[in-house]
């Protein structure tokens, strides 16, 4: 029997059917045609000395291999209301993960490892949360009730996150619309993952328990750019208090995406807002692809109730010996299974994401649910066929495959095979229903991979260990007194100051407006100039290298005062800034020496003019006064910077040359 | 009459009545702080009177101050009914029969997400639904003897338990598991050690330190360890089976007379004191640590001795204790006192007259040590010799709580102080041991490099 299916053609053809195009080519109409909708969950760590529910220090991080002890736990699903296990719970239980916590005495106590009940919430964290809740214009609750939100992946040793609603139903204004806020909550942060290999998942507990606020929006964003804009806005809003943490991992976004006919899919833990647009763009088309697959399977008459896979044990000799995985199968005594997927031809190589096909959806689930490290399977529609065509034909014959069937070759430890087969069958059946409810993890190429089944609201229950905390009007009024200005007002203020728009993000992200206001009140600078120095000058430097730990924005304030006191021109700032950025503790006079600055009056500088004019006559290549003036200015520039404004010097030089 | 406003009192109740908003109704609450929508939840007895609590659609609960409420509107109503799903426990011939006796603690449970209530699971079917692994271990049957919290366990419950155990043994059970709250589990364990003697089968007490409604609970694993011990172990004694380390690795089987709860919240709270544990148990095997124990037998003979005198006190001595602490016991008709003395078994001189009065009034007074580890040695110092001459009898290395239970048990049988003394000083199951093994007293106090290294390598 011959086997003539061409997976490459199929992949290209399906990509065209899906209508995939790169984000740069997409327009708002692209997304409205898809019925794209997107919501955000923005997590922001608060700047507190202690963790939220215990008295361990917050913000001290350990390296992955730096720990004092290890603890091992397993997470067990609890029955839900209907006597069924929640989908996520069941999946996590199937994985039979051994979860290891690496604890360090300096950052974790018996609360962190769930051997001591919680201590009262730290009040300072709650006050910061109330402040953000007010800025989001939410309705603040009368009493804070701590809830337990179940997480069975082990990222929190209790198996749940302690979390409480501070406010509900608010809004934020974007450029062209208002985005509604569902709620803002205060909660404890989770562990950081060290590794997740096979049946062992390792976490460190340094970040665990640090206070966070989570802001959840309605799915009001209708384009990827709006999603990024909303994420920025919420970040600026949180940072306006000056009481939140900044830096890597201090703010993380979960993004919910759906399209018409699709399902809410959550992309977890996006660390950079600029990644959001591309991720949600790709996810929208992934959902579109899955909907086309659903339609195709329906056309073929596949019914999840009756459709089933079949499998047989394979002789490793059937496959090429040089395949690395096959070597492993032999060496470790693993099972090698051939699996037939009836009427699935053309589905495995169906486009899902750029450089990803439907078969990857299966392989990703095998890794997470059956604990089979990748590569964990081969299939009949690989772009690069394993072995030669004859081997595939042999396997098809051995599995009694019919024309139009597809095949998977699976391997792994014998104990994991049952779960693996269930996982393959389940994923294929889910394809008949469309887009499965999932949380997905972003990876660096802009695509996402399966992380876990999306849990429902059925995983919340009250924390019986924590007493409710009353938030009366006095508390709210107290917080209101020191409420920072609204982000939208801040933006209006920057516009009013005529600050270039590309400076806004940097200034708002670093909450610099209060500092700029102070600076313009104490020296004769325009707000536009000061803002640009931050938003262009400093931002540019940050892009080139990391700031020294002693560097702070306050240094810039002092620098401006220094320049004003010494009556130096603004041009000198451009030269001083990089030095101060790299050597924040250097005094300003030394900085001037470092950049070879000598104090000179304009007359002293102009004394060089006759000599420079003579020199120009010797070396000139072009005629004309303008060229001459430009050359002379270039020669004088270095002496002039800081001593005299370049414009003034230009005027004087021009006058001399014209008249002389 | 149906209570429409479950648990609400005072202002809160008045507010609900004013707007006619029932508990369990889907309610819109308008307040001076904005609008909130959710299910109106019942209040528990000790909650304040100034707030109502609703569950939002997201599953979160929030409280609303009654003084801020301007209007409430019912938008739907659905009462919650709790029922735990039952799955028939798959019985199979050839597997050991284990009886689980319930005393009131929650061994397994399920959550009601609508209300957040924790519903206990107890029948074999319910337990099987929550911990299906049990079916691989034994054929399980259950009986709920009473429903009391651990701290409310007392003489009546001890006796009832002992008698129930006796009946099960007679009927031919292969092992018994007793579900119990952890706070006073060691008191009950020692009571059963004295009341049920020469059992032919294992009697295993078990509980959990983290409630079973949480994913990281120790309950399921403890239950598996305990049923495995009851079903398969060769150790026919009263034991406590709880986590060895805080990690999910293995349980320890502690002898009922040598075990004590040593941490208010750790999973590995139970420790054998003055000796080493009987055995380790994990999902695969039971590994004995002590060579000597009472072995499982096929006969059905056990001695059930259910007696308990309630007028017995345990007095924890402290410096400057006044004699009236002792004399008030005499005046109130107490028949016996266990003193937990300092160091080797001492109390101060001002108490001497009170102790002499105890002897005169025919009270049984025994000395134990509050150091927990080590023996009473009353011959070492004059104080000790003086006290013995005044009638205080040293109890070697019997733990204070065990001594309390044993004295009450002995006085329950006889008021003849000589007979009581004989009962007290004749060990039933190692409540007094001849010798203390070198590795019994292992408390890692940190700071020593070897210990820190050990803690890093071995899962705690």
Short mmCIF file of N, CA and C in Angstrom, two decimals, chain A residues 551-606:
data_model
loop_
_atom_site.label_atom_id
_atom_site.label_comp_id
_atom_site.label_asym_id
_atom_site.label_seq_id
_atom_site.Cartn_x
_atom_site.Cartn_y
_atom_site.Cartn_z
N UNK A 551 22.19 54.27 41.93
CA UNK A 551 21.59 55.31 41.11
C UNK A 551 20.12 55.51 41.48
N UNK A 552 19.71 56.78 41.57
CA UNK A 552 18.28 57.04 41.79
C UNK A 552 17.90 58.31 41.03
N UNK A 553 16.59 58.48 40.81
CA UNK A 553 16.11 59.66 40.10
C UNK A 553 16.46 60.94 40.86
N UNK A 554 16.59 60.78 42.16
CA UNK A 554 16.94 61.90 43.01
C UNK A 554 18.28 62.53 42.57
N UNK A 555 19.19 61.70 42.06
CA UNK A 555 20.49 62.20 41.59
C UNK A 555 20.29 63.21 40.47
N UNK A 556 19.31 62.94 39.62
CA UNK A 556 19.05 63.82 38.48
C UNK A 556 18.55 65.18 38.98
N UNK A 557 17.73 65.10 40.04
CA UNK A 557 17.23 66.36 40.61
C UNK A 557 18.42 67.20 41.10
N UNK A 558 19.36 66.55 41.80
CA UNK A 558 20.52 67.27 42.34
C UNK A 558 21.41 67.79 41.20
N UNK A 559 21.47 66.98 40.15
CA UNK A 559 22.30 67.38 39.01
C UNK A 559 21.77 68.70 38.41
N UNK A 560 20.45 68.77 38.25
CA UNK A 560 19.87 69.99 37.67
C UNK A 560 20.16 71.20 38.55
N UNK A 561 20.07 71.01 39.87
CA UNK A 561 20.35 72.10 40.79
C UNK A 561 21.81 72.55 40.64
N UNK A 562 22.69 71.58 40.52
CA UNK A 562 24.11 71.86 40.37
C UNK A 562 24.37 72.67 39.11
N UNK A 563 23.80 72.23 38.01
CA UNK A 563 24.01 72.90 36.73
C UNK A 563 23.49 74.34 36.79
N UNK A 564 22.35 74.50 37.49
CA UNK A 564 21.79 75.84 37.60
C UNK A 564 22.67 76.75 38.47
N UNK A 565 23.12 76.20 39.63
CA UNK A 565 23.97 76.97 40.54
C UNK A 565 25.26 77.43 39.84
N UNK A 566 25.83 76.52 39.06
CA UNK A 566 27.10 76.83 38.41
C UNK A 566 26.91 77.57 37.10
N UNK A 567 25.65 77.87 36.81
CA UNK A 567 25.31 78.61 35.58
C UNK A 567 25.88 77.91 34.34
N UNK A 568 25.82 76.61 34.33
CA UNK A 568 26.27 75.86 33.16
C UNK A 568 25.10 75.74 32.19
N UNK A 569 25.40 75.62 30.93
CA UNK A 569 24.34 75.49 29.94
C UNK A 569 23.75 74.09 29.96
N UNK A 570 22.51 73.98 29.48
CA UNK A 570 21.83 72.68 29.49
C UNK A 570 22.53 71.61 28.65
N UNK A 571 23.32 72.04 27.66
CA UNK A 571 23.97 71.05 26.80
C UNK A 571 24.88 70.11 27.59
N UNK A 572 25.43 70.63 28.71
CA UNK A 572 26.37 69.84 29.49
C UNK A 572 25.69 68.59 30.07
N UNK A 573 24.36 68.67 30.24
CA UNK A 573 23.63 67.56 30.88
C UNK A 573 23.77 66.27 30.08
N UNK A 574 23.75 66.43 28.77
CA UNK A 574 23.83 65.26 27.90
C UNK A 574 25.12 64.49 28.14
N UNK A 575 26.20 65.24 28.48
CA UNK A 575 27.48 64.60 28.70
C UNK A 575 27.61 64.08 30.14
N UNK A 576 27.02 64.81 31.07
CA UNK A 576 27.15 64.41 32.48
C UNK A 576 26.29 63.19 32.82
N UNK A 577 25.13 63.14 32.18
CA UNK A 577 24.16 62.10 32.51
C UNK A 577 24.73 60.66 32.44
N UNK A 578 25.41 60.31 31.34
CA UNK A 578 25.91 58.93 31.26
C UNK A 578 26.92 58.63 32.37
N UNK A 579 27.72 59.65 32.76
CA UNK A 579 28.74 59.43 33.79
C UNK A 579 28.06 59.18 35.14
N UNK A 580 27.07 59.99 35.43
CA UNK A 580 26.37 59.84 36.71
C UNK A 580 25.60 58.53 36.76
N UNK A 581 25.07 58.15 35.61
CA UNK A 581 24.33 56.88 35.53
C UNK A 581 25.25 55.70 35.86
N UNK A 582 26.49 55.78 35.36
CA UNK A 582 27.43 54.68 35.60
C UNK A 582 28.15 54.81 36.93
N UNK A 583 28.32 56.05 37.41
CA UNK A 583 29.03 56.26 38.67
C UNK A 583 28.20 57.16 39.57
N UNK A 584 27.13 56.64 40.11
CA UNK A 584 26.18 57.49 40.83
C UNK A 584 26.80 58.18 42.06
N UNK A 585 27.90 57.66 42.56
CA UNK A 585 28.44 58.28 43.76
C UNK A 585 29.54 59.32 43.50
N UNK A 586 29.85 59.54 42.23
CA UNK A 586 30.88 60.52 41.89
C UNK A 586 30.33 61.92 42.13
N UNK A 587 31.17 62.85 42.72
CA UNK A 587 30.60 64.20 42.91
C UNK A 587 30.64 64.95 41.58
N UNK A 588 29.77 65.97 41.49
CA UNK A 588 29.51 66.56 40.18
C UNK A 588 30.75 67.26 39.61
N UNK A 589 31.59 67.82 40.50
CA UNK A 589 32.81 68.47 39.99
C UNK A 589 33.72 67.44 39.32
N UNK A 590 33.83 66.26 39.94
CA UNK A 590 34.65 65.22 39.33
C UNK A 590 34.07 64.79 37.99
N UNK A 591 32.73 64.79 37.92
CA UNK A 591 32.10 64.43 36.65
C UNK A 591 32.54 65.40 35.56
N UNK A 592 32.57 66.68 35.92
CA UNK A 592 32.99 67.71 34.94
C UNK A 592 34.41 67.44 34.48
N UNK A 593 35.29 67.08 35.43
CA UNK A 593 36.67 66.76 35.07
C UNK A 593 36.72 65.56 34.13
N UNK A 594 35.92 64.56 34.48
CA UNK A 594 35.90 63.35 33.67
C UNK A 594 35.54 63.64 32.21
N UNK A 595 34.64 64.60 32.00
CA UNK A 595 34.23 64.87 30.62
C UNK A 595 35.06 66.02 30.01
N UNK A 596 36.21 66.35 30.67
CA UNK A 596 37.14 67.36 30.15
C UNK A 596 36.51 68.74 30.04
N UNK A 597 35.71 69.08 30.99
CA UNK A 597 35.06 70.39 30.89
C UNK A 597 35.97 71.46 31.51
N UNK A 598 36.14 72.60 30.78
CA UNK A 598 36.84 73.75 31.35
C UNK A 598 35.95 74.98 31.24
N UNK A 599 35.91 75.73 32.34
CA UNK A 599 35.02 76.88 32.32
C UNK A 599 35.62 77.99 31.45
N UNK A 600 34.86 78.48 30.50
CA UNK A 600 35.33 79.56 29.63
C UNK A 600 34.19 80.49 29.28
N UNK A 601 34.52 81.78 29.17
CA UNK A 601 33.51 82.74 28.73
C UNK A 601 33.44 82.71 27.20
N UNK A 602 32.37 83.25 26.63
CA UNK A 602 32.19 83.18 25.18
C UNK A 602 33.32 83.92 24.43
N UNK A 603 33.79 85.01 25.05
CA UNK A 603 34.87 85.77 24.41
C UNK A 603 36.13 84.91 24.31
N UNK A 604 36.39 84.14 25.38
CA UNK A 604 37.58 83.29 25.37
C UNK A 604 37.48 82.25 24.26
N UNK A 605 36.30 81.74 24.06
CA UNK A 605 36.12 80.73 23.01
C UNK A 605 36.29 81.36 21.63
N UNK A 606 35.73 82.58 21.49
CA UNK A 606 35.78 83.25 20.19
C UNK A 606 37.20 83.67 19.80
#
